[in-house]
Tab-separated table of C-alpha atoms and ligand atoms in Angstrom:
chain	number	residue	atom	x	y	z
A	1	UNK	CA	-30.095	23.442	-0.226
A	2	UNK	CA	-26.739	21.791	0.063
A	3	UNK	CA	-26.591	17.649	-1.031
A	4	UNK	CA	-23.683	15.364	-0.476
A	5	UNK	CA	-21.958	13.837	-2.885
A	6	UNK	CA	-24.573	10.798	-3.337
A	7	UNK	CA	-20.938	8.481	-4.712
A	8	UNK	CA	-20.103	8.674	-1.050
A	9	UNK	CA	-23.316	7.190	0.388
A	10	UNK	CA	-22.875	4.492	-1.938
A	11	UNK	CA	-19.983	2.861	0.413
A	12	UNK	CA	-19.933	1.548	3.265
A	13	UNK	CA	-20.404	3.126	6.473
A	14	UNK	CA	-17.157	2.736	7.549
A	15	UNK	CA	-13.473	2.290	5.703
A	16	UNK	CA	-12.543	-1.172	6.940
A	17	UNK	CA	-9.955	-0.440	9.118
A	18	UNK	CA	-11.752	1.921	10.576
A	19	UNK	CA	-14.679	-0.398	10.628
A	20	UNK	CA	-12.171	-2.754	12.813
A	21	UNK	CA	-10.879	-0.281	14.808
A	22	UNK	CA	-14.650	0.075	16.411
A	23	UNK	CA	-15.476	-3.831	16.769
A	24	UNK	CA	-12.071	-3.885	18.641
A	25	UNK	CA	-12.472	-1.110	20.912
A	26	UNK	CA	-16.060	-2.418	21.605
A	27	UNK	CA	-14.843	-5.621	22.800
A	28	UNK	CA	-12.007	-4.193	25.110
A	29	UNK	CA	-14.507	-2.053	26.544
A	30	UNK	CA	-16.500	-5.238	27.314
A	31	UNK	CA	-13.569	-6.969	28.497
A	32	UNK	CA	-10.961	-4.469	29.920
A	33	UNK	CA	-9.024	-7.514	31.554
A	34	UNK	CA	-8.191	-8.816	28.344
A	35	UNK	CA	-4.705	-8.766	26.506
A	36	UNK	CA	-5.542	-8.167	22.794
A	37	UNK	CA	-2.587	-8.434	20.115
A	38	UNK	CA	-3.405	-6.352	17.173
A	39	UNK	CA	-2.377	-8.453	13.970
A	40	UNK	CA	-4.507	-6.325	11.696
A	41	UNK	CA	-3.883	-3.062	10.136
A	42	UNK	CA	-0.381	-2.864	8.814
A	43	UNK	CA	1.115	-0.402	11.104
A	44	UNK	CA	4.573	-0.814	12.199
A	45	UNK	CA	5.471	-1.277	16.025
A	46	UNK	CA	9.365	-0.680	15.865
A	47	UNK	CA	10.298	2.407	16.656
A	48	UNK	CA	12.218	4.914	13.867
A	49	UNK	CA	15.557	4.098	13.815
A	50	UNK	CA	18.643	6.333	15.349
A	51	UNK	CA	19.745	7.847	11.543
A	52	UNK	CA	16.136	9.067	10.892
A	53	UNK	CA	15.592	10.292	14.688
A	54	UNK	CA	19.344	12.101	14.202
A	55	UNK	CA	17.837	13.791	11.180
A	56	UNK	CA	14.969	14.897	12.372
A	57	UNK	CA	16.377	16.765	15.538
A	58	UNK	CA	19.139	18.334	13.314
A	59	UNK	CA	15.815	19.536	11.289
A	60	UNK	CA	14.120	20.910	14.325
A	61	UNK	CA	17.213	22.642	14.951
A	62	UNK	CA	17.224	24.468	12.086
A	63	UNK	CA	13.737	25.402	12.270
A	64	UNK	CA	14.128	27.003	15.374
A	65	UNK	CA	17.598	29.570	13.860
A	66	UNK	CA	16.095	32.343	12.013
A	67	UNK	CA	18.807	31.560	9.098
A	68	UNK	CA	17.908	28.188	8.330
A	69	UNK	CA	14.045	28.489	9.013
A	70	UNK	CA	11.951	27.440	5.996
A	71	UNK	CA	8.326	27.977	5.859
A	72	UNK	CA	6.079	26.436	3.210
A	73	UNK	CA	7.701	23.307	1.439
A	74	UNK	CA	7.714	22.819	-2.963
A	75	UNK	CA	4.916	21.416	-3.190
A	76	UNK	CA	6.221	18.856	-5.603
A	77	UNK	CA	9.035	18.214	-2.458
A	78	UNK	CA	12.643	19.463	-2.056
A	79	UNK	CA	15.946	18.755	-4.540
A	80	UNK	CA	17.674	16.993	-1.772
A	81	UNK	CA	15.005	14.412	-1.849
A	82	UNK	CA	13.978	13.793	-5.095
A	83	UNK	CA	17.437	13.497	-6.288
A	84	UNK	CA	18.118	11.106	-3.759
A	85	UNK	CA	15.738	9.165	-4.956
A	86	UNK	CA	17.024	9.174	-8.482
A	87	UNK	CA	20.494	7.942	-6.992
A	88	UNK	CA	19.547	5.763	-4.447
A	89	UNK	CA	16.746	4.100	-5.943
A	90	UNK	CA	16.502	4.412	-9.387
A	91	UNK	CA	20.189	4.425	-10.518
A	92	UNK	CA	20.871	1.202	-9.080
A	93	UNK	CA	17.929	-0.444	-11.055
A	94	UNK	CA	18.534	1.150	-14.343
A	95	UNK	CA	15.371	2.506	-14.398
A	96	UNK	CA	16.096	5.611	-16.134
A	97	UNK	CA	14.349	7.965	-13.689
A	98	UNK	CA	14.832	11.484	-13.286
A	99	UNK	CA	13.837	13.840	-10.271
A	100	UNK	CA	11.648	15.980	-12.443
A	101	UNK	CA	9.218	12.912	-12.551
A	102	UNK	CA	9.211	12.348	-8.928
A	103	UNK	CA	6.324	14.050	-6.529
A	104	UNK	CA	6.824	13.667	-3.002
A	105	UNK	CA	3.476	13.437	-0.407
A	106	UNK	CA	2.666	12.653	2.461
A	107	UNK	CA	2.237	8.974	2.042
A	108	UNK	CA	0.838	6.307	-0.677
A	109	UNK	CA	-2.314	5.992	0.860
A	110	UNK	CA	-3.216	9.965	-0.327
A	111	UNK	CA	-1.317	8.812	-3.389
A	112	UNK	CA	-3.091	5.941	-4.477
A	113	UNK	CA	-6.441	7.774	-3.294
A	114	UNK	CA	-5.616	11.110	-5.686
A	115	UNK	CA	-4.315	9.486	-8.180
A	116	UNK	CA	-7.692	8.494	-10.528
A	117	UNK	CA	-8.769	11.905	-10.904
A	118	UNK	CA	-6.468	12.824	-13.802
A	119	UNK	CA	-8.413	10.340	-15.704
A	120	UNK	CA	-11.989	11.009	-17.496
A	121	UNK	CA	-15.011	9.485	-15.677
A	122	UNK	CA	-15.622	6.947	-17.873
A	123	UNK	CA	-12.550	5.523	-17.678
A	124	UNK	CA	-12.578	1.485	-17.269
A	125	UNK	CA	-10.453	0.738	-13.806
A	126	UNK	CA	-9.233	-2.583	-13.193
A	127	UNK	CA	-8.260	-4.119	-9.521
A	128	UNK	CA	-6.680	-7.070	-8.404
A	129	UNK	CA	-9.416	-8.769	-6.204
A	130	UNK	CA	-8.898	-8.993	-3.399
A	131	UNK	CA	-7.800	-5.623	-3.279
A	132	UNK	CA	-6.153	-2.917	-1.074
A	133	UNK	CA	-10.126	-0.918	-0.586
A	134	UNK	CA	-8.636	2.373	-1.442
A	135	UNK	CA	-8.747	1.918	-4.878
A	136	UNK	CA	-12.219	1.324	-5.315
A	137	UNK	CA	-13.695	3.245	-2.555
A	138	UNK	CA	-11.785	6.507	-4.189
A	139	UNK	CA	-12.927	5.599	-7.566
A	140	UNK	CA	-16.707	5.273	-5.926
A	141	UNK	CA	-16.279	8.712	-4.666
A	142	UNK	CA	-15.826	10.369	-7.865
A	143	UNK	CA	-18.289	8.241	-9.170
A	144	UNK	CA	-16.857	6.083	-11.499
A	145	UNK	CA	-17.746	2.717	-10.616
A	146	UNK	CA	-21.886	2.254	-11.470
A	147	UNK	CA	-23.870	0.238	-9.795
A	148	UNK	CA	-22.946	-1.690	-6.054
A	149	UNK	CA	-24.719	-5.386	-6.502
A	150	UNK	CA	-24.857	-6.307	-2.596
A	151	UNK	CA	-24.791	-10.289	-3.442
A	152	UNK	CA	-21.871	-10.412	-5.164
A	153	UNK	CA	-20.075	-7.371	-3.809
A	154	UNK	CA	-18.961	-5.979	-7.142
A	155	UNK	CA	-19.235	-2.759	-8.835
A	156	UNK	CA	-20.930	-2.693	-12.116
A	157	UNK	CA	-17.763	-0.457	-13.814
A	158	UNK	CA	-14.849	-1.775	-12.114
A	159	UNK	CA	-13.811	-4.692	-12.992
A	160	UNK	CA	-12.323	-7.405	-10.989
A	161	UNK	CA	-8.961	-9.528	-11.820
A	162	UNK	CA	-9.709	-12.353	-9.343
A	163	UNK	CA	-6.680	-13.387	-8.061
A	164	UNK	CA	-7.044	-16.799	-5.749
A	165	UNK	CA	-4.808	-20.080	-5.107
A	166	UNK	CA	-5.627	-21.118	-8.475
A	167	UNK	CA	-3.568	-18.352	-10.124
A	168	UNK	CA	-1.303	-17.970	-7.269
A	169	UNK	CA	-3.205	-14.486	-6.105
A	170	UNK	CA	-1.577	-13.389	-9.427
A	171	UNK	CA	-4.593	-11.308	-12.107
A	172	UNK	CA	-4.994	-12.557	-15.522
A	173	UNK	CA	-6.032	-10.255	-18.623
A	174	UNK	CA	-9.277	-9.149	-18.283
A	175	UNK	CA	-11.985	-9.961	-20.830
A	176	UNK	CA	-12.766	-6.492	-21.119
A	177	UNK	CA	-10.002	-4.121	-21.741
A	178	UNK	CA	-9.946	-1.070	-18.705
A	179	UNK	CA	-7.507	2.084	-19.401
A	180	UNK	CA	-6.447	2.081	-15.534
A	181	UNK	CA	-5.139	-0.951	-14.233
A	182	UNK	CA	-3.925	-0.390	-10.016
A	183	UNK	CA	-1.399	-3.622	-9.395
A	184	UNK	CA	0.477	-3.815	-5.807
A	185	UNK	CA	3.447	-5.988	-5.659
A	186	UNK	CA	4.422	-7.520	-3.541
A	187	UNK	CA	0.874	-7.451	-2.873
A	188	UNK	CA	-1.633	-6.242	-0.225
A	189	UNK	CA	-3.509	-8.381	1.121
A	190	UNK	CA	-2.252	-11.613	0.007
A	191	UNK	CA	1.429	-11.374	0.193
A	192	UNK	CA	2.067	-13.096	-3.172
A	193	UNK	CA	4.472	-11.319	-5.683
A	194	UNK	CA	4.444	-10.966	-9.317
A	195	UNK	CA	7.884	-12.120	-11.488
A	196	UNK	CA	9.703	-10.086	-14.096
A	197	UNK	CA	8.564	-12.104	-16.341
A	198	UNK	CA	4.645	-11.481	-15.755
A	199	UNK	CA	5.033	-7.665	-14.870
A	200	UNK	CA	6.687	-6.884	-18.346
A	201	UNK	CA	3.514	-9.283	-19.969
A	202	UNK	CA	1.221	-6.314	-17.912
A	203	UNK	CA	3.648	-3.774	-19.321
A	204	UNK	CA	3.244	-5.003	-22.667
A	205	UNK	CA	-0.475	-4.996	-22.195
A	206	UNK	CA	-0.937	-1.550	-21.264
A	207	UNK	CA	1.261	-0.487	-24.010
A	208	UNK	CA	-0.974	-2.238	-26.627
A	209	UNK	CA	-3.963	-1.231	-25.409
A	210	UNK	CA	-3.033	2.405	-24.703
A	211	UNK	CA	-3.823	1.534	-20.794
A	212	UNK	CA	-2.156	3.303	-17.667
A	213	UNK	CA	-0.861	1.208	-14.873
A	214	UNK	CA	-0.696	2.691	-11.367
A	215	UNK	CA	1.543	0.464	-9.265
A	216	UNK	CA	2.316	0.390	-6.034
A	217	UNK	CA	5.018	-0.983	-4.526
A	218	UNK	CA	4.774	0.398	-0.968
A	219	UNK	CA	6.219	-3.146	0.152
A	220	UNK	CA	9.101	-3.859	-2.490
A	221	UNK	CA	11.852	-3.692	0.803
A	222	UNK	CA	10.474	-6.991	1.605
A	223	UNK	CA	11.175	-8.599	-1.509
A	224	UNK	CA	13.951	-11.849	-0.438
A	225	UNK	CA	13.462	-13.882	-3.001
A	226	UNK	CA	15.246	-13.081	-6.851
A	227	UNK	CA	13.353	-12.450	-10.218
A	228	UNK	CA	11.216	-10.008	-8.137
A	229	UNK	CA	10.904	-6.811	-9.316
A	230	UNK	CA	10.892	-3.967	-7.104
A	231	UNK	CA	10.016	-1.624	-9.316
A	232	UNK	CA	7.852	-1.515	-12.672
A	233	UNK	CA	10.530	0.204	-14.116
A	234	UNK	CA	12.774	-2.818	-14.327
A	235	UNK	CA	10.238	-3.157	-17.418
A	236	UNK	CA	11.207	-2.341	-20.905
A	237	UNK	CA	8.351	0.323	-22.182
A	238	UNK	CA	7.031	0.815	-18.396
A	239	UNK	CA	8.235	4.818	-18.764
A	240	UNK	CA	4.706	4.844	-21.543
A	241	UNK	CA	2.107	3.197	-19.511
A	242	UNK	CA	3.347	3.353	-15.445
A	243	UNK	CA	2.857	5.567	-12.585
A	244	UNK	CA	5.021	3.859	-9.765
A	245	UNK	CA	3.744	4.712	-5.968
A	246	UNK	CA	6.527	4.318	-3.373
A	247	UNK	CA	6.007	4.716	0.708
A	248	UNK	CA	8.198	4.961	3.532
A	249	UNK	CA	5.519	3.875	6.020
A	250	UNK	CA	6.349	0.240	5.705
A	251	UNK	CA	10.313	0.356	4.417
A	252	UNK	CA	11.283	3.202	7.357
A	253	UNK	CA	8.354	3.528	9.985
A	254	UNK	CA	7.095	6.871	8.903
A	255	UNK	CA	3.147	5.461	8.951
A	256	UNK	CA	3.148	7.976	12.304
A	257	UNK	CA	5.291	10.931	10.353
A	258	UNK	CA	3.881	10.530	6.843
A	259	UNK	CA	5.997	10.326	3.442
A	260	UNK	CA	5.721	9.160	0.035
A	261	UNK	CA	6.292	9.430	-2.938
A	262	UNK	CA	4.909	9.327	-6.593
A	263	UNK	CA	6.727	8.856	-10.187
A	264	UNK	CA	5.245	9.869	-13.496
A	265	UNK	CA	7.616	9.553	-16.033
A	266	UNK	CA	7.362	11.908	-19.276
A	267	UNK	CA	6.773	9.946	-21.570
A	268	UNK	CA	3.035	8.694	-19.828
A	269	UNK	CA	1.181	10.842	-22.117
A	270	UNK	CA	-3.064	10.263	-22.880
A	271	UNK	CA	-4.396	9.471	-25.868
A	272	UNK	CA	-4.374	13.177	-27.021
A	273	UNK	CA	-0.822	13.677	-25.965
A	274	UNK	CA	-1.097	15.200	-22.649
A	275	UNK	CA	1.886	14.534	-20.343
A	276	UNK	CA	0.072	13.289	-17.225
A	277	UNK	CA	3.210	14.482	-15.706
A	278	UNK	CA	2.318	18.169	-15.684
A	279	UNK	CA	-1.489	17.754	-14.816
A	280	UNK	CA	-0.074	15.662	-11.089
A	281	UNK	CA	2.455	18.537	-10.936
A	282	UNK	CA	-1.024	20.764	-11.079
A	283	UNK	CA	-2.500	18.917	-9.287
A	284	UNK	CA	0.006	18.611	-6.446
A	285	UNK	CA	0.449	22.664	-6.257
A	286	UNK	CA	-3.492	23.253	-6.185
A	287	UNK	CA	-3.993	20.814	-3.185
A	288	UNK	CA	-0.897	20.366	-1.455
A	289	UNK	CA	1.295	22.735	-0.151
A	290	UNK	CA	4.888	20.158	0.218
A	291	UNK	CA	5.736	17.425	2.311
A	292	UNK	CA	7.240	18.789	5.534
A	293	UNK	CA	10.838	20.051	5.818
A	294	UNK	CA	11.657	18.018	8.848
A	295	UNK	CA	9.904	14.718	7.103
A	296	UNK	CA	11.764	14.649	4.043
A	297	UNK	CA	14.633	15.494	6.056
A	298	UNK	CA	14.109	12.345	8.027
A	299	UNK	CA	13.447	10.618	4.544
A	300	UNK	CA	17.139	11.414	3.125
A	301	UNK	CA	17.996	9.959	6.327
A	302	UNK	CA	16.649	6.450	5.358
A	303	UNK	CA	19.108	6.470	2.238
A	304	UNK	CA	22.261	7.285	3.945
A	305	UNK	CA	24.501	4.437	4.970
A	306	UNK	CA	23.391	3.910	8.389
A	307	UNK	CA	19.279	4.448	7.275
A	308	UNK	CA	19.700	1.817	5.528
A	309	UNK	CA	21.694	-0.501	7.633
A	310	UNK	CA	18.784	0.277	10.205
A	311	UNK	CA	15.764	0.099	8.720
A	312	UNK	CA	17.107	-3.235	6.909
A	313	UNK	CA	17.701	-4.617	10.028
A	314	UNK	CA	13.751	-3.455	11.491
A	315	UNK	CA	12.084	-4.988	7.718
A	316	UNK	CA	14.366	-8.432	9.403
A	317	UNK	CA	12.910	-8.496	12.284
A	318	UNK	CA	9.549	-7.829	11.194
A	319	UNK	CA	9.902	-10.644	8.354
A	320	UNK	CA	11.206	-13.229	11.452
A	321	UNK	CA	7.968	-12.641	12.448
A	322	UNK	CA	6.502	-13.378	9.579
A	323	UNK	CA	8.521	-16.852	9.555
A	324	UNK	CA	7.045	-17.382	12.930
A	325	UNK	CA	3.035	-16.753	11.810
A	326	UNK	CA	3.815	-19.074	8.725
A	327	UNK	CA	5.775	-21.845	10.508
A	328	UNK	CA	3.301	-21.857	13.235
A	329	UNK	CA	-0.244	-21.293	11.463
A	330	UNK	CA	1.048	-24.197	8.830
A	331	UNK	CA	1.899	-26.300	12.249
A	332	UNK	CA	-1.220	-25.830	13.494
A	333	UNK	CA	-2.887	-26.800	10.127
A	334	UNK	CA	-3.521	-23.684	8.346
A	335	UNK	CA	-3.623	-23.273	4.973
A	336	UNK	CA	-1.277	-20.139	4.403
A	337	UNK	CA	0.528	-18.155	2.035
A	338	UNK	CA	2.263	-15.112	1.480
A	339	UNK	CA	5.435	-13.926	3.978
A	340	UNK	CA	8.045	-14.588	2.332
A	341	UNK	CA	8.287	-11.185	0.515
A	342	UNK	CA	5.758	-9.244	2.005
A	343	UNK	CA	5.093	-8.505	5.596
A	344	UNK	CA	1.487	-10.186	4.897
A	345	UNK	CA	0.275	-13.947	5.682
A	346	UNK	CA	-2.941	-14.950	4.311
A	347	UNK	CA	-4.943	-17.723	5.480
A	348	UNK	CA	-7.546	-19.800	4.627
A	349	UNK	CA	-10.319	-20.003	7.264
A	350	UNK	CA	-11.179	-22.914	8.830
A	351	UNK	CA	-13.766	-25.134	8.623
A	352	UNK	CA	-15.161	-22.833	6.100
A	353	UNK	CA	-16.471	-19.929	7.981
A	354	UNK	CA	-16.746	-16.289	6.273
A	355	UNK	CA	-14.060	-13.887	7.183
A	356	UNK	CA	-16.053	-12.445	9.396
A	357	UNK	CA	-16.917	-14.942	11.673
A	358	UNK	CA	-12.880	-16.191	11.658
A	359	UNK	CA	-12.512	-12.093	12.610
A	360	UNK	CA	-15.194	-12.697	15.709
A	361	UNK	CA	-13.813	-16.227	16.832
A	362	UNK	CA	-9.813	-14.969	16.826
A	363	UNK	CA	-10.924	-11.943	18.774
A	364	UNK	CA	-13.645	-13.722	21.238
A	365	UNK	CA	-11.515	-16.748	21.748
A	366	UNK	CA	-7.817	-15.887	21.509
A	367	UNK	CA	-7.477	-12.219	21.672
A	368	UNK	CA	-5.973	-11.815	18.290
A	369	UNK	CA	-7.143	-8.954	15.965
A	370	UNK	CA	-6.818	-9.786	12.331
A	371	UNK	CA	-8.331	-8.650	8.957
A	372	UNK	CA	-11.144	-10.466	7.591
A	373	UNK	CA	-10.380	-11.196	3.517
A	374	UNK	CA	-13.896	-10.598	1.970
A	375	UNK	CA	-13.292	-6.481	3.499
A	376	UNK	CA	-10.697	-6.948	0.809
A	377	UNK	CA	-12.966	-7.873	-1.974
A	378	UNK	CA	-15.092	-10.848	-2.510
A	379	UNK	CA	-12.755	-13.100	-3.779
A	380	UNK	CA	-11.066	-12.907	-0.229
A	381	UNK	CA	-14.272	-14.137	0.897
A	382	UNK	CA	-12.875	-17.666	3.201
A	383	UNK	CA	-9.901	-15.836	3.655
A	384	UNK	CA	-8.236	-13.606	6.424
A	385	UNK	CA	-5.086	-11.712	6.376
A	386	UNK	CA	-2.552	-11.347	9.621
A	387	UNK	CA	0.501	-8.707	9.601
A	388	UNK	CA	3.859	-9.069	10.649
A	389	UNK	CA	4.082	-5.745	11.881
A	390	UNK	CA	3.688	-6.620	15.685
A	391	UNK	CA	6.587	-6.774	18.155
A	392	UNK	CA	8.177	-10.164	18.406
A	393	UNK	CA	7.019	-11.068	21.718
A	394	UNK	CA	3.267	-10.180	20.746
A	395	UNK	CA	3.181	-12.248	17.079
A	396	UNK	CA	4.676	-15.433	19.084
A	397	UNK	CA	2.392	-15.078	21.671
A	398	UNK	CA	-0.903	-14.465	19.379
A	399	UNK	CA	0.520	-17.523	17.393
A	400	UNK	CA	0.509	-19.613	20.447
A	401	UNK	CA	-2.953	-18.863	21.176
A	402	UNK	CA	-4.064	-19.220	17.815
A	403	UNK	CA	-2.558	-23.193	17.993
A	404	UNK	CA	-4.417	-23.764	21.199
A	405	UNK	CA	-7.734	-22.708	20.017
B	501	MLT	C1	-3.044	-2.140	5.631
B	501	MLT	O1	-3.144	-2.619	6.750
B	501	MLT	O2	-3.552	-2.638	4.615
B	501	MLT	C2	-2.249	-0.886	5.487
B	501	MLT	O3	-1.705	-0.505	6.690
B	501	MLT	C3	-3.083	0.172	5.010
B	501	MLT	C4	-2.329	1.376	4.623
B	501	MLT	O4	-1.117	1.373	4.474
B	501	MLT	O5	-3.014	2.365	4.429
C-alpha cells in the first residue's frame, strides 16, 4: 500500500505564506466592506517595465513564424542569457564568472528549494534564524533535519545561527561545524546586510572547514549603502566553497513570469573531488526541461540600457516606500530596522505580544496584512516583518493607520 513521505507530515500544515494567504481571505470574507493593504508576502505591485514588455512581444512574435519557432528550451538556459550574465553582472564585479557555471530556472525559490539534494543526508545545514522557511522546510522533506521540538521550534539537525539586535541580525560561527551553510544578504526577513568584511570571514570559514555556502542574494539591487557586497564572489576563495542564487522576481518584477538563476563555479568540488557543477547540470536536465524562450528573452531585456534604467527606477520607488514605513513606524514609536538596503522593515512588536497576535491586531484593527516573525524562526519570535513592495498610495495609507491605532 502506498505511504507518504512521513518528512512531509513532519511540517506544518501549511507553508506560511500560504498559511497567511487563508487567515486573510477568511477575514475579507467576514468583512467584504473592508479595504485590506497587503504588506506581507514580498510580491511586487509595479508593473514590468516597457524594455521587458518590448521583449517579450518581439518573443511572441517569433514564436508564432515557423522560422524562428523554438520548442523545448537548454535546460541549463540559452547562450544569450547566460553570457549576459557573465558581462553584465559578473564582469563588472571581478568575480571571475563564466557562463558554463551559470544555470538558469525558473526562479530562486525552486533554486534554493533543489538545491540540498546534491548533498548526503547527513549533512549538517546551518540557517540564519530567523530564516527565509524554505530552507528548512526543503531540508525536512528529504529528511535531514531529526527531530521537531514544538517548545522551542527547532530541529534537532539543523542548526540555528540566531541572528537578533544584539548581533545586528548578523550569524556568528556556530559551535558545531555544519557542511551547508544557506546565508541571504541583504537578508530576508530582517532587512539587515552583511559587510565585505564579515562575508569573506564566512568565506574563510567554509574554506577551512571544507563547508559549502549557498547564498542568496535575490535582493542585492537594493543594496544603497557602500562596503555591501552584492555578490559572494566579491570574496577571495568564494569560487571553492559558494553557490550564489540570483532572482529577477524582486530586481525586474518577474515573481508573476518566473526567472532565476543559479552559479556553481568549478572549482566547488566535495570532499572526494566531485565538481558539484556537473551533478546541478544533471540535475537540471533530469527535472527541468529550460526556462522559457520568451522569459529569458524578457530577462536579457532587464540588462540592456533601458532595463536597467527602468527597473532601477521601480527598486526607487519601492525603497521610497520603504523610507516611508521606517520614518513613520519609528514616528509612531516602533522599534524598526532594516530598509535601507532591502525592501524589508522589521519591527519589534509592541507591548510584547507574539507575532501572531501583532498579525491578528494589524489585520482586525487597521486592515494591514503583515508577516508575523516567529513564522520565520523562533528567534523572530516578538518580531514582525512589513514589505515595501506595495504601491505608494497603499504603504502611506497602511502607515497612517498603523499610527492611529
Ligand atoms: C517573501 O515574502 O519572503 C518572498 O516573497 C518569498 C519568496 O520570494 O518566495
Amino acid at each position: 500500500m502506498i505511504r507518504v513521505n512521513e518528512d512531509y507530515l513532519k511540517l506544518p500544515g501549511s507553508y506560511l505564506f500560504s498559511n497567511i494567504a487563508k487567515k486573510v481571505a477568511a477575514f475579507t470574507e467576514a468583512n467584504p466592506d473592508k479595504k485590506i493593504i497587503r504588506l506581507g508576502i514580498g510580491d511586487v505591485t509595479q508593473p514590468l517595465c516597457p524594455a521587458v514588455i518590448k521583449a517579450l512581444h518581439s518573443a511572441v512574435d517569433e514564436m508564432a513564424d515557423k522560422d524562428t519557432f523554438r520548442g523545448y528550451a537548454p535546460d541549463l538556459g540559452y547562450s544569450f542569457l547566460r553570457d549576459t550574465i557573465v558581462e553584465k553582472v559578473y564582469k563588472k564585479l571581478g568575480a571571475g564568472i563564466n557562463s558554463d557555471e551559470i544555470f538558469i530556472s525558473d526562479g530562486a525559490k525552486s533554486d534554493s528549494g533543489n538545491i540540498q539534494e546534491i548533498f548526503t543526508h547527513d549533512t549538517k545545514v546551518a540557517v540564519c534564524d530567523p530564516v527565509y522557511p524554505v530552507y528548512v522546510d526543503t531540508n525536512v522533506m528529504s529528511g535531514r533535519t531529526g527531530i521537531y521540538d514544538e517548545n522551542t521550534g527547532l530541529w534537532s539537525n539543523v542548526i540555528y545561527m540566531p541572528c537578533t539586535a544584539a548581533n545586528n541580525y548578523c550569524p556568528e560561527f556556530p559551535k558545531e561545524v555544519p557542511d551547508l551553510i544557506y546565508l541571504c544578504f541583504p537578508n530576508n526577513p530582517t532587512g539587515a546586510t552583511i559587510t565585505k568584511a564579515q562575508l569573506q570571514d564566512w568565506v574563510d570559514y567554509a574554506n577551512k572547514n571544507k563547508a559549502v555556502i549557498v547564498y542568496d542574494a535575490a535582493y542585492e539591487a537594493y543594496i544603497s549603502e557602500e562596503d555591501v557586497p552584492h555578490s559572494i564572489y566579491e570574496c577571495e576563495g568564494a569560487r571553492t566553497c559558494a553557490i550564489e542564487i540570483r532572482s529577477f522576481s524582486k530586481n525586474a518584477g518577474f515573481t508573476g513570469t518566473r526567472l532565476g538563476y543559479t552559479v556553481v563555479p568549478s572549482e566547488l568540488k566535495d570532499a572526494d573531488g566531485v565538481e558539484i557543477r556537473q551533478l546541478w547540470a544533471r540535475r537540471h536536465g533530469t527535472k527541468f526541461n529550460g526556462a522559457p524562450y520568451i522569459i529569458q528573452r524578457a530577462g536579457e531585456a532587464v540588462f540592456s540600457e533601458e532595463g536597467q534604467k527602468e527597473t532601477n527606477e521601480q527598486i526607487a520607488y519601492y525603497m521610497n516606500n520603504a523610507k516611508v514605513i521606517l520614518e513613520g513606524l519609528k514616528a509612531a514609536g516602533y522599534t524598526v530596522s532594516g530598509g535601507v538596503n532591502a525592501p524589508y522593515i522589521w519591527l519589534k512588536t509592541p507591548d510584547n505580544m507574539t507575532s501572531w497576535d501583532f498579525f491578528d491586531y494589524l489585520l482586525l484593527n487597521a486592515n494591514v496584512v503583515g508577516t508575523p516573525g516567529s513564522g520565520f524562526g523562533p528567534s523572530g519570535e516578538g518580531y514582525f516583518r512589513l514589505t515595501a513592495f506595495g504601491t505608494y498610495e497603499n504603504t502611506v495609507e497602511a502607515v497612517e493607520r498603523i499610527k492611529n491605532l
